[in-house]
Short mmCIF file of C-alpha atoms and ligand atoms in Angstrom, two decimals:
data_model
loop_
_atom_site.label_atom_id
_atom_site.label_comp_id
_atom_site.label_asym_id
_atom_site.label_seq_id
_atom_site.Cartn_x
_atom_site.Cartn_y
_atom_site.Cartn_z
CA UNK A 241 -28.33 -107.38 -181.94
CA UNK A 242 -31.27 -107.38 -184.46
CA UNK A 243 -30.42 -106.68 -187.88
CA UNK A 244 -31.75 -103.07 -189.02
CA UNK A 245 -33.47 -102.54 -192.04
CA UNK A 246 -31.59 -99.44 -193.16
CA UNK A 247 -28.28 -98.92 -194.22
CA UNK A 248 -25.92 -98.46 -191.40
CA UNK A 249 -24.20 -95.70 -191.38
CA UNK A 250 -20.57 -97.88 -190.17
CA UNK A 251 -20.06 -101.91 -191.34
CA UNK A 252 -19.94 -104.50 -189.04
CA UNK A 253 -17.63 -107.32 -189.26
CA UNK A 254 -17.47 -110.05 -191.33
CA UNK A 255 -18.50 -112.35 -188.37
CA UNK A 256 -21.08 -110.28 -187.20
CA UNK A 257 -22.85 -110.08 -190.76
CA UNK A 258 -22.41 -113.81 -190.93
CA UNK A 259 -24.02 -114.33 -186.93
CA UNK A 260 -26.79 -112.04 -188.15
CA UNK A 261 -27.76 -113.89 -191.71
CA UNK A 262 -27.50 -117.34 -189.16
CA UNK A 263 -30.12 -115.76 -186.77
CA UNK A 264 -32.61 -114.91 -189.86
CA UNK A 265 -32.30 -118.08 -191.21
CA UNK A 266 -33.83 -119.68 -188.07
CA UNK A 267 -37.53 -119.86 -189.23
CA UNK A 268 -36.78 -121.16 -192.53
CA UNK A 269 -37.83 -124.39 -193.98
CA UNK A 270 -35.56 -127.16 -192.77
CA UNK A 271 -34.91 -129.24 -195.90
CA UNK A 272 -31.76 -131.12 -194.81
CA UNK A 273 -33.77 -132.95 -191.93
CA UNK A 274 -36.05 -133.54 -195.40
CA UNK A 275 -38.72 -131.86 -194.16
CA UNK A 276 -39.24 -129.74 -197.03
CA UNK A 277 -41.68 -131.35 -199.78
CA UNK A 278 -40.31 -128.67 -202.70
CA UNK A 279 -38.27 -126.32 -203.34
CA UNK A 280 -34.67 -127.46 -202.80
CA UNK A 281 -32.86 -130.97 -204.11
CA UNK A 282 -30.52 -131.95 -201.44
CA UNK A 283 -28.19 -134.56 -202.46
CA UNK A 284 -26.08 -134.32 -199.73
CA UNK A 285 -23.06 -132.62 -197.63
CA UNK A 286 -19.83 -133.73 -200.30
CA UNK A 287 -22.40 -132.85 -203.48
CA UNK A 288 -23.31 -129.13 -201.22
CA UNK A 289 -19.56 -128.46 -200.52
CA UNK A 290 -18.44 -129.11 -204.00
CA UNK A 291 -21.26 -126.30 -205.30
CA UNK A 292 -19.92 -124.38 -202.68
CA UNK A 293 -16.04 -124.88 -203.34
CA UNK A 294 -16.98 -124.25 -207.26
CA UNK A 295 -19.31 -121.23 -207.03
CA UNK A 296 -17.43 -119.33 -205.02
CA UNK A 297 -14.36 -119.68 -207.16
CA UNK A 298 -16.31 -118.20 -210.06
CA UNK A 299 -18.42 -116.11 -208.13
CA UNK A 300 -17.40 -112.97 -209.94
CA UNK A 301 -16.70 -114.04 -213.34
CA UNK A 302 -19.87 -112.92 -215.90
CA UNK A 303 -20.62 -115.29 -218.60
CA UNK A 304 -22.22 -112.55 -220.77
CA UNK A 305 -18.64 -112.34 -221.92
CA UNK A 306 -17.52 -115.66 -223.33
CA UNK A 307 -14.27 -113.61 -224.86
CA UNK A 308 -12.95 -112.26 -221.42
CA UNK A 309 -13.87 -115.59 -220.02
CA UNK A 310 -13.03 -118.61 -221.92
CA UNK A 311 -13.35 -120.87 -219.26
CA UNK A 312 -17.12 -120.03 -218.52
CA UNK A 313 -17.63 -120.55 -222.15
CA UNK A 314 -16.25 -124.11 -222.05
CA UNK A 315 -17.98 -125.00 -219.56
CA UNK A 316 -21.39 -123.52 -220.92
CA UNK A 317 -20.48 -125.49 -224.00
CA UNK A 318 -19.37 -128.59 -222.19
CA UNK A 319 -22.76 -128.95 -220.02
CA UNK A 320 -24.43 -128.30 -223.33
CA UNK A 321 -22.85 -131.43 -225.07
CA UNK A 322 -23.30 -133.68 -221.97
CA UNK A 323 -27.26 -132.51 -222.12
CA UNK A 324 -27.11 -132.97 -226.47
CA UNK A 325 -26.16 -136.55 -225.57
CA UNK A 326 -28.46 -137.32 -223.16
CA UNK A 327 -31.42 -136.04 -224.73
CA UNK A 328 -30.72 -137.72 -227.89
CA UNK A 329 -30.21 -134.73 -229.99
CA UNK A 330 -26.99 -135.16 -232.62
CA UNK A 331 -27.77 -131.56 -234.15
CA UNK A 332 -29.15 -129.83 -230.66
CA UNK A 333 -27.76 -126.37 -229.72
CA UNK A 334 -28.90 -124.46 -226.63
CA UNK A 335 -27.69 -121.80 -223.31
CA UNK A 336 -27.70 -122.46 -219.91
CA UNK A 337 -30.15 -120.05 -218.61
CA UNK A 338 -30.71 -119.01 -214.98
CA UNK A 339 -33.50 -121.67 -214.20
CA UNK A 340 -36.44 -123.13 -215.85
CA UNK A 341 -38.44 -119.84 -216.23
CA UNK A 342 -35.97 -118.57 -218.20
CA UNK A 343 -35.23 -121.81 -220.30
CA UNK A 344 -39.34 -121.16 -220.91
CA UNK A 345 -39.07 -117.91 -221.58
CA UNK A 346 -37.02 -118.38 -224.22
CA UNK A 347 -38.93 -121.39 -225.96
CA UNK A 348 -41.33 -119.45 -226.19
CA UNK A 349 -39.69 -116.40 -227.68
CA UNK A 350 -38.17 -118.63 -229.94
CA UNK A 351 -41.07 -120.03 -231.19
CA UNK A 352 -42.81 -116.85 -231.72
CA UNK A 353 -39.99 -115.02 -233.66
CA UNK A 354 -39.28 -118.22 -235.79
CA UNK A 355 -43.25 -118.46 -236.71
CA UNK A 356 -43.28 -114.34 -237.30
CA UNK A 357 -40.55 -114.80 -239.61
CA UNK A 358 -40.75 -118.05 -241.29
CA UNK A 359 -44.47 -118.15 -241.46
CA UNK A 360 -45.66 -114.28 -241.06
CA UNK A 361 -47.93 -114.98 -238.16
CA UNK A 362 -48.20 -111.44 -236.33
CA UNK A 363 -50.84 -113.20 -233.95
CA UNK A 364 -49.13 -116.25 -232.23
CA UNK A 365 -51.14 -118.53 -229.82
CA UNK A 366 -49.50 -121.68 -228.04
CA UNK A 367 -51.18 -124.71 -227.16
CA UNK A 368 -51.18 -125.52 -223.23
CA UNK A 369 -52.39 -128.22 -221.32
CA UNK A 370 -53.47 -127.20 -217.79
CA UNK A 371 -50.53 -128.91 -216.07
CA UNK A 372 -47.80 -126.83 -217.83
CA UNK A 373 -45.83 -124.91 -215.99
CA UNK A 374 -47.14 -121.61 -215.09
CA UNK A 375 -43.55 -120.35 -216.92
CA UNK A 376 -45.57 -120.21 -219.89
CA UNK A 377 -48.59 -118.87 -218.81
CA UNK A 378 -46.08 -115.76 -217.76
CA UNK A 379 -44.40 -116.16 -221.21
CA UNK A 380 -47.30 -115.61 -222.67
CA UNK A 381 -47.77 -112.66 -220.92
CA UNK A 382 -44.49 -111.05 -220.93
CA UNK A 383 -43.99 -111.78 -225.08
CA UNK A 384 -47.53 -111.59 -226.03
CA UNK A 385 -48.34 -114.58 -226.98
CA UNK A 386 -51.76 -116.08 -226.71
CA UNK A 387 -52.37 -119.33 -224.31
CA UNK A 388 -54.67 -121.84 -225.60
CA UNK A 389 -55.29 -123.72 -222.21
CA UNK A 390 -56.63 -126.99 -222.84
CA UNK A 391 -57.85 -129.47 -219.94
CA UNK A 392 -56.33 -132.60 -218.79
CA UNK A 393 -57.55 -135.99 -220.46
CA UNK A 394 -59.19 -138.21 -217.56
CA UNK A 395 -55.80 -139.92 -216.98
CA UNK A 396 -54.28 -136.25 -215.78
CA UNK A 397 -52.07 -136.26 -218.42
CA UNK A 398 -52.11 -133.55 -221.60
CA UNK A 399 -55.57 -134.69 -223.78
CA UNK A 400 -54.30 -135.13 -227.54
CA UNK A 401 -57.30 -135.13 -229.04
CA UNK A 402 -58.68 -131.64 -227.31
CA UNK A 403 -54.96 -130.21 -227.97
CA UNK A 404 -55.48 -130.92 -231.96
CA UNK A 405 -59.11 -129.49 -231.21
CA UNK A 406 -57.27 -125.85 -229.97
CA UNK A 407 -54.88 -125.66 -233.12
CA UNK A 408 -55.47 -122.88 -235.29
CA UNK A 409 -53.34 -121.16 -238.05
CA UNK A 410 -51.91 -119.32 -235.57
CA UNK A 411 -50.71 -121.77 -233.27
CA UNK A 412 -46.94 -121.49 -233.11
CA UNK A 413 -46.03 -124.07 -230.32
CA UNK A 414 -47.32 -126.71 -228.76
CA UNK A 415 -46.04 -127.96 -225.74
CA UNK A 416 -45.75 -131.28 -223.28
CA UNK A 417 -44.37 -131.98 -219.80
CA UNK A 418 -41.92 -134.69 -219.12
CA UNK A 419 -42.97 -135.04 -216.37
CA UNK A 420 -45.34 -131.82 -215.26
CA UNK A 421 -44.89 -130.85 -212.09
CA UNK A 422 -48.70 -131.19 -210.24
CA UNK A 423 -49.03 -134.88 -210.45
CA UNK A 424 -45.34 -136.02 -212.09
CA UNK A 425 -47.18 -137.63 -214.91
CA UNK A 426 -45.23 -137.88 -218.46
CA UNK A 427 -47.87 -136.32 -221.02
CA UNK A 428 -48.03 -138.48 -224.44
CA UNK A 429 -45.03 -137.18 -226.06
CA UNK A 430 -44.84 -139.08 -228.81
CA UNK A 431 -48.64 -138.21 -229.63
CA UNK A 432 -48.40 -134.82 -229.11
CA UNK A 433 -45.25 -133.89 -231.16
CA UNK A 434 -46.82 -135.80 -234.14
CA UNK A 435 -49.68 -133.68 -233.90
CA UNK A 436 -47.59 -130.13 -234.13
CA UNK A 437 -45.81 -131.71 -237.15
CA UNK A 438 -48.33 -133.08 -238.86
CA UNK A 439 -49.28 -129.14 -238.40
CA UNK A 440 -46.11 -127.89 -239.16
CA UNK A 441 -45.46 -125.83 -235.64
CA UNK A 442 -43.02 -126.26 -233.14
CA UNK A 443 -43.09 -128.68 -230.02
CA UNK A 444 -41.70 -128.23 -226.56
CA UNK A 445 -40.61 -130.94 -224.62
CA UNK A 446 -40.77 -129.12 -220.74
CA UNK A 447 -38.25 -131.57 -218.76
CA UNK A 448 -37.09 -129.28 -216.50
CA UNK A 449 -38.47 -131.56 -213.61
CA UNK A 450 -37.68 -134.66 -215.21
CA UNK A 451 -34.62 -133.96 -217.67
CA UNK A 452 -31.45 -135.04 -215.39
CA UNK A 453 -33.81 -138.28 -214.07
CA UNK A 454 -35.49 -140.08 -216.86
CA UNK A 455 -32.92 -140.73 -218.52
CA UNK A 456 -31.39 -142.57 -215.54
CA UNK A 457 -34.36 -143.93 -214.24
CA UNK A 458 -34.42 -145.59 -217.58
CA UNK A 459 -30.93 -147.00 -217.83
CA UNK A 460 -31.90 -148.20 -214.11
CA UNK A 461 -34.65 -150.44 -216.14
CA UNK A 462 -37.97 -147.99 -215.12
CA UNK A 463 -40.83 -147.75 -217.76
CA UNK A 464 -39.53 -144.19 -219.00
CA UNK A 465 -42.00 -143.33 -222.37
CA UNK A 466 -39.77 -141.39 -224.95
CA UNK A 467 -39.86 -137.69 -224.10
CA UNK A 468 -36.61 -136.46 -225.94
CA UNK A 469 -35.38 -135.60 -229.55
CA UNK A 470 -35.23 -139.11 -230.29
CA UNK A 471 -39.00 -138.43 -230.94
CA UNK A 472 -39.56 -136.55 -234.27
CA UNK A 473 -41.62 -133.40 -233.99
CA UNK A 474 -39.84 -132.34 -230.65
CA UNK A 475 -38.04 -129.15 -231.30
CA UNK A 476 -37.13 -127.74 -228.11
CA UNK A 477 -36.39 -128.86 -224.70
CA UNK A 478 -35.79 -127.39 -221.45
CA UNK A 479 -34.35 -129.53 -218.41
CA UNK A 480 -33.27 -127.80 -215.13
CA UNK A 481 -29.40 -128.84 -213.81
CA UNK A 482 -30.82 -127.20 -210.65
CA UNK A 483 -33.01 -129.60 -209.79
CA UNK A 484 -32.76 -133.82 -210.51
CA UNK A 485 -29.10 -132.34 -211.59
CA UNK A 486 -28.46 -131.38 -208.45
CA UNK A 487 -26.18 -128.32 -209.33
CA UNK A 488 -26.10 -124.98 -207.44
CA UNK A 489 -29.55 -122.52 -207.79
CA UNK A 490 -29.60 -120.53 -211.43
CA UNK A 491 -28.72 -123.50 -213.87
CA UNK A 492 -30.81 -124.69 -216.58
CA UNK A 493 -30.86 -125.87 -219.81
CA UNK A 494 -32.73 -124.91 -223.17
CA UNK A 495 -31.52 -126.93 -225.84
CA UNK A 496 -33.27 -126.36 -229.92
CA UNK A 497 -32.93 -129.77 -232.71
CA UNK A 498 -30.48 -126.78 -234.78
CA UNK A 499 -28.49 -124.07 -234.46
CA UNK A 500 -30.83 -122.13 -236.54
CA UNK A 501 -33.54 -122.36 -234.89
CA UNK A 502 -31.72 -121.65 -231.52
CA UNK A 503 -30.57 -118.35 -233.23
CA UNK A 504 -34.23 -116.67 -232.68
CA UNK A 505 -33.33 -116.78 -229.38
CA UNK A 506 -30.23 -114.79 -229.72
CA UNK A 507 -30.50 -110.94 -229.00
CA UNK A 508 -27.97 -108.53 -230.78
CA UNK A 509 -27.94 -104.91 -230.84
CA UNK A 510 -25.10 -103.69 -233.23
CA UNK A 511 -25.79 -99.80 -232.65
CA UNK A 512 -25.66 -98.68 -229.10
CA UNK A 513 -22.81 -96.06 -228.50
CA UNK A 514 -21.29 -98.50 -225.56
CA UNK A 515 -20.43 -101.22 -228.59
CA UNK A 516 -21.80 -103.88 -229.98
CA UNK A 517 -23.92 -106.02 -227.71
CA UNK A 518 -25.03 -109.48 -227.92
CA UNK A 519 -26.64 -111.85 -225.49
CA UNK A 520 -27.95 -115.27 -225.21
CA UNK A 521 -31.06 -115.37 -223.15
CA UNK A 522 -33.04 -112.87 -220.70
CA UNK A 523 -30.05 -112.10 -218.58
CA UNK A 524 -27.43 -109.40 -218.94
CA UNK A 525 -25.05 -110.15 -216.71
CA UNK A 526 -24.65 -114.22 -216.60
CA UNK A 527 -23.40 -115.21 -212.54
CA UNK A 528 -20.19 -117.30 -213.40
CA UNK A 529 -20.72 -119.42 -210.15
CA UNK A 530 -23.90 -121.31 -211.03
CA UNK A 531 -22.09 -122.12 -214.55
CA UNK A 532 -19.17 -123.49 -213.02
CA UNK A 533 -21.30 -125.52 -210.15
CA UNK A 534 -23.40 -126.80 -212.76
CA UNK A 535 -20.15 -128.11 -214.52
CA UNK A 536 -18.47 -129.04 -211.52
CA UNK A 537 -21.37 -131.32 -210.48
CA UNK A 538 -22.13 -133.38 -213.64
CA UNK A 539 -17.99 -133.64 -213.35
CA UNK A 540 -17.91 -134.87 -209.87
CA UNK A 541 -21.04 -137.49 -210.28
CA UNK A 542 -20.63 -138.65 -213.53
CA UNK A 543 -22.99 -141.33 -214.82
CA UNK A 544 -22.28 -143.48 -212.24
CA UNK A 545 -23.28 -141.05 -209.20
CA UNK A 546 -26.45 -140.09 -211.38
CA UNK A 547 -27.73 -143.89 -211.46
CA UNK A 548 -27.11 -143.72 -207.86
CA UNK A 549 -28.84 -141.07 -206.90
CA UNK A 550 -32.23 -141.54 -209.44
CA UNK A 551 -32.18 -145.09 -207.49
CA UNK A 552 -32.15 -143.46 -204.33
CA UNK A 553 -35.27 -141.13 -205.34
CA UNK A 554 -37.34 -143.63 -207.45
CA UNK A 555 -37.08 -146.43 -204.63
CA UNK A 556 -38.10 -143.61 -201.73
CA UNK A 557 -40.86 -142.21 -203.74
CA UNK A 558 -42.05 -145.84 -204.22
CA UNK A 559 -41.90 -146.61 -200.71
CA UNK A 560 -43.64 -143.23 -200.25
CA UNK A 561 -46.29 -144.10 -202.68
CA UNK A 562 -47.00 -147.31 -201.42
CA UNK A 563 -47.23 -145.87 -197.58
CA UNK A 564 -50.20 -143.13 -198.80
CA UNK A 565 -52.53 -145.41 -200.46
CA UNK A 566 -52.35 -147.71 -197.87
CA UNK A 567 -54.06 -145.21 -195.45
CA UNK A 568 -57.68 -145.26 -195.92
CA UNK A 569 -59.09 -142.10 -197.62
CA UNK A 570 -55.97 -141.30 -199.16
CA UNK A 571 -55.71 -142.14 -203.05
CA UNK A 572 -52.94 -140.83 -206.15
CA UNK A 573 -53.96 -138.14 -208.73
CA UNK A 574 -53.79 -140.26 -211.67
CA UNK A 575 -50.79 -143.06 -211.99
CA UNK A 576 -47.44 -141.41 -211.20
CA UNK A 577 -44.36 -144.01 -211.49
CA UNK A 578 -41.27 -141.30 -211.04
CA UNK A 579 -40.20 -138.75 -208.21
CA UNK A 580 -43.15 -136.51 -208.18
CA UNK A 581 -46.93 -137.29 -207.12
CA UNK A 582 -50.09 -135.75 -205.45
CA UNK A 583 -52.46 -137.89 -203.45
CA UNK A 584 -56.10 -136.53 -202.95
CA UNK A 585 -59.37 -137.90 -200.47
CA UNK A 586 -62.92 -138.29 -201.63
CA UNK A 587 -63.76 -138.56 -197.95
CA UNK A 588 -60.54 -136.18 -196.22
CA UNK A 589 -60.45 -132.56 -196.46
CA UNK A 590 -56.81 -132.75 -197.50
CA UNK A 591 -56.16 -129.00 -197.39
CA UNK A 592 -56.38 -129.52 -193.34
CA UNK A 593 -53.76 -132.40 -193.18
CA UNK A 594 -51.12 -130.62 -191.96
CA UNK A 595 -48.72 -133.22 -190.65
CA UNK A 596 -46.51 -132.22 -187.67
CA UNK A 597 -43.98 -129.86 -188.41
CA UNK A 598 -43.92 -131.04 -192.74
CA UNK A 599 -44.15 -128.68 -195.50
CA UNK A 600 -46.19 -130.06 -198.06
CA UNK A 601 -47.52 -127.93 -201.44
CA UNK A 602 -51.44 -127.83 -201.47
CA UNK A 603 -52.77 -127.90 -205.33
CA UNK A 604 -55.87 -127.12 -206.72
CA UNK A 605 -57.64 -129.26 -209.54
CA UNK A 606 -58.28 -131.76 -207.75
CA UNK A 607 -57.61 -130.37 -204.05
CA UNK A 608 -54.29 -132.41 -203.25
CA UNK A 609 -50.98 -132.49 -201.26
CA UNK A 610 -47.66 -133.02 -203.25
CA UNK A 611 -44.34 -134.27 -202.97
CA UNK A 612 -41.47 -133.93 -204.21
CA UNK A 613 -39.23 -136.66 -203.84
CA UNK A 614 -34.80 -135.93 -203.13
CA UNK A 615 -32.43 -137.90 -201.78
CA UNK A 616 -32.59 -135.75 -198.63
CA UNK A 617 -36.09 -137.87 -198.25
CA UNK A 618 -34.87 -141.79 -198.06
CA UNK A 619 -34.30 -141.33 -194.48
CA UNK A 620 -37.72 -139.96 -193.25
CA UNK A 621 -40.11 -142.23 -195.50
CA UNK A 622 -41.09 -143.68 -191.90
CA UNK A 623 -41.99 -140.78 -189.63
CA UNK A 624 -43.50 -139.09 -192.44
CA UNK A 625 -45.86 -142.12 -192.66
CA UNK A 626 -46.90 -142.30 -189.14
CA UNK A 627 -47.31 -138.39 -188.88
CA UNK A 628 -49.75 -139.07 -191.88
CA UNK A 629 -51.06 -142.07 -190.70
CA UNK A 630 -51.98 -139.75 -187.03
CA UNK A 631 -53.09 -137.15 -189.06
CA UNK A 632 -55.70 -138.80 -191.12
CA UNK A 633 -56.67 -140.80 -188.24
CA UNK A 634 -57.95 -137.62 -186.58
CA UNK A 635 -59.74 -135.84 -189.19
CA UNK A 636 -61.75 -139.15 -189.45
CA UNK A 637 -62.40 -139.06 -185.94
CA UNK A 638 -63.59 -135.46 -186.62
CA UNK A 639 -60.79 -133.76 -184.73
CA UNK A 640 -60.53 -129.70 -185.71
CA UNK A 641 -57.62 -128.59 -187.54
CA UNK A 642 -54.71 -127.11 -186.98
CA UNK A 643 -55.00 -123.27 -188.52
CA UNK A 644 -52.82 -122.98 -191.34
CA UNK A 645 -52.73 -122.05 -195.16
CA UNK A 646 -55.74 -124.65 -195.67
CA UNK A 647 -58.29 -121.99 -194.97
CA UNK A 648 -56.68 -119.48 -197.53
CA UNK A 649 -56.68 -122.69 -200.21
CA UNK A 650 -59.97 -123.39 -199.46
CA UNK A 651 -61.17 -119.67 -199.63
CA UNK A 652 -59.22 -119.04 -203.28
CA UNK A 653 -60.55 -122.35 -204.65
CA UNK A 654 -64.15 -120.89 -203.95
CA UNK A 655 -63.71 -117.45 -205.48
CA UNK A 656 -65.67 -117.99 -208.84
CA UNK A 657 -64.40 -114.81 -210.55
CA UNK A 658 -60.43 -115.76 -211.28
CA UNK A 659 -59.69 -112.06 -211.96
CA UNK A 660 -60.55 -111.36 -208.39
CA UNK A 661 -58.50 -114.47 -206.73
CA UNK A 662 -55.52 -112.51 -208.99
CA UNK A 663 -56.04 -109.63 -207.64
CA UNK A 664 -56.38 -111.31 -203.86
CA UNK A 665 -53.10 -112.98 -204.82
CA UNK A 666 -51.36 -109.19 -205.60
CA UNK A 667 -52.57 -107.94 -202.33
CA UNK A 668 -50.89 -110.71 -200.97
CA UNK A 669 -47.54 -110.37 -202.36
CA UNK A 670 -47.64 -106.35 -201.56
CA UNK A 671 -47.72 -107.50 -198.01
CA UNK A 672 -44.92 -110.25 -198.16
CA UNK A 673 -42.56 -107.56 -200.44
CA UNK A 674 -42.94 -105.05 -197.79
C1 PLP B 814 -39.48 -126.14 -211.78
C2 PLP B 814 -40.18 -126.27 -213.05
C3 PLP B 814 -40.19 -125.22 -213.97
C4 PLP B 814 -39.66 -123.85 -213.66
O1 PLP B 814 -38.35 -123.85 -213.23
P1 PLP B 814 -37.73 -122.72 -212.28
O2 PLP B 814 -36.32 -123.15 -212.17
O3 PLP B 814 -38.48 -122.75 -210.98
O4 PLP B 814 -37.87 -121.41 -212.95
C5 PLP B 814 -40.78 -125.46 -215.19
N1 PLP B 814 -41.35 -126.64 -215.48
C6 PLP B 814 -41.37 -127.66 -214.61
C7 PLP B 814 -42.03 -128.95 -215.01
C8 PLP B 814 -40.80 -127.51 -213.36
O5 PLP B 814 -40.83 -128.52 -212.48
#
């Protein structure tokens, strides 16, 4: 039977809701055959059942309360330490957060209430290059900041010289990606967080991509530049447990070089008639279960399965690498070396390659396919070739396209008014929301 809409006026049974949620899952992207280009970081059935086993036995626990729930709190705190230590930051203090939007978020509210306090600026701006993370762009927006967007150097990584350019005296963060997520370049850390101390603002180190594999990839002997609070001038840092830490969806870190500056983040209301109220980050309610799975995984891998893994990912995206610029047409967006790339055509429309069956992300600036590279991917670095291999082979012989998102890419990319490709983008969303 078809699952209605509206809310039945009898339950069904615990099997039946179960058949039905099985029958509307059967379109959906099929990222365990690693088919899936983004999105989800599969690193297998033991690491899946763990998250499982661990969620669901602190499904109902709320870490908004760390008093009626010690053990949330030790793990929050625990998770925190491992990430201190890895990040190289003796005096760091941070939350988990519910992903790295919210780790974002909350840089950037930091940043803005530090500056309006310690330096009276009522008019913050923050520096961005154009591969950040649209998290900030919506930071911006929701905590009225001002985004200075600065273009990419040549190289596709964050331009230091234009970002010094955009400073002002109201500039009250300046941020780099390690690595950002359009071409999974490293931007010149080092460079950049000289610059906002030389100025005296803050710098944010975005590693939510990168934060649980660069530090592996380098103990596995890759060229990993410094990113972390081993470089002065880095403030703040944000690395996602939900993705290269391969713990359950809603799990991220935001870690601050103090515990004073990590208490502009804090939110306290000592007046409301329900008692006094305090809480960490944008959430009220905190889900217990993505805590606990985020603990339970860096538990269950340890260093040991983390070297592992990053080996697993950084060999396969090599291999993957190697396979696309050896197809004729087909070249990388600047000089990725880690998990993440983009590969673009002077001579290909790439928005039409749509390879048999894979879901790849189209991006804009330049026009390019991406990839995302998991574990879930070492065993279809083949077929994925030859599909792309086929595929490339007939668009040079001229061969139409298959229909598919391409024209609506194409179309966007050609609207020149940006408020109006927003506003086609709305539309849009009003349709898929229902
Ligand atoms: C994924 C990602 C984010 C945002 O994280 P969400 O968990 O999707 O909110 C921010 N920055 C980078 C570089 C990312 O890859």
């Amino acid at each position: 039977m078809p699952a209605s809409p509206r809310l039945a006026p009898h339950g069904v049974s615990h099997q039946e809701v179960l058949d039905q949620m099985r029958e509307l899952r059967a379109d959906d992207a099929r990222w365990k055959e690693g088919k899936t280009w983004s999105l989800v970081y599969h690193a297998g059935d033991d690491i899946r059942r763990l998250l499982a086993d661990a969620y669901t036995e602190f499904m109902s626990e709320n870490g908004l309360s760390p008093l009626a729930f010690p053990s949330l709190a030790r793990f929050e705190s625990e998770v925190m330490a491992t990430g201190a230590e890895l990040f190289h930051g003796d005096t760091a203090a941070g939350t988990l957060t519910s992903g790295g939007t919210e780790s974002i978020l909350m840089a950037v509210k930091t940043a803005r209430d530090f500056a309006r306090e310690e330096r009276g600026i009522m008019a913050p701006e923050m520096v961005l290059p154009a591969s950040v993370h649209p998290a900030f762009q919506k930071a911006a927006h929701y905590f009225g900041v001002k985004p200075v967007n600065v273009p990419l150097g040549p190289d596709f990584r964050a331009d230091v010289a234009a970002t010094r350019a955009a400073l002002t005296a109201n500039t009250v963060l300046v941020v780099g990606s390690a690595p950002a997520y359009p071409h999974g370049l490293v931007d010149p850390i080092v460079e950049l967080a000289a610059l906002a101390r030389e100025h005296g603002v803050l710098f944010h180190v975005d590693a939510c991509l990168g934060g649980f594999l660069l530090p592996f990839a380098r103990k596995l002997g890759h060229d990993v530049p410094e990113f972390d609070f081993a470089v002065p001038g880095v403030t703040s840092l944000s690395a996602d447990l939900h993705k290269y830490g391969y713990a359950a969806k809603g799990a991220s870190l935001v870690l601050y070089r103090t515990p004073e500056l990590r208490r502009y983040q804090f939110f306290t209301y000592a007046d409301w008639c329900g008692g006094i109220y305090a809480s960490p980050s944008m959430a009220g309610t905190r889900p217990g279960g993505a805590i606990a799975a985020a603990w339970a995984v860096l538990k269950y891998l340890g260093e040991e399965g983390y070297l592992r893994l990053a080996g697993t990912v950084l060999d396969t995206a090599r291999a993957l690498r190697e396979g696309v610029t050896a197809i004729p047409g087909l070249k990388l967006v600047g000089e990725p070396r880690l998990s993440v790339f983009a590969f673009a055509s002077d001579t290909l429309d790439v928005y039409a390659m749509e390879a048999r069956g894979w879901k790849l992300d189209r991006q804009m600036g330049p026009p390019a396919l991406h990839l995302m590279v998991t574990p879930a991917h070492e065993k279809v670095v083949e077929p994925f070739l030859a599909d792309l291999r086929e595929c490339s082979a007939s668009l040079e012989r001229g061969e139409p396209a298959p229909e598919g998102s391409a024209a609506m890419y194409g179309m966007l990319g050609a609207i020149p008014d940006r408020r109006e490709a927003a506003d086609f983008i709305r539309q849009f969303m009003d349709s898929i929301y229902g």
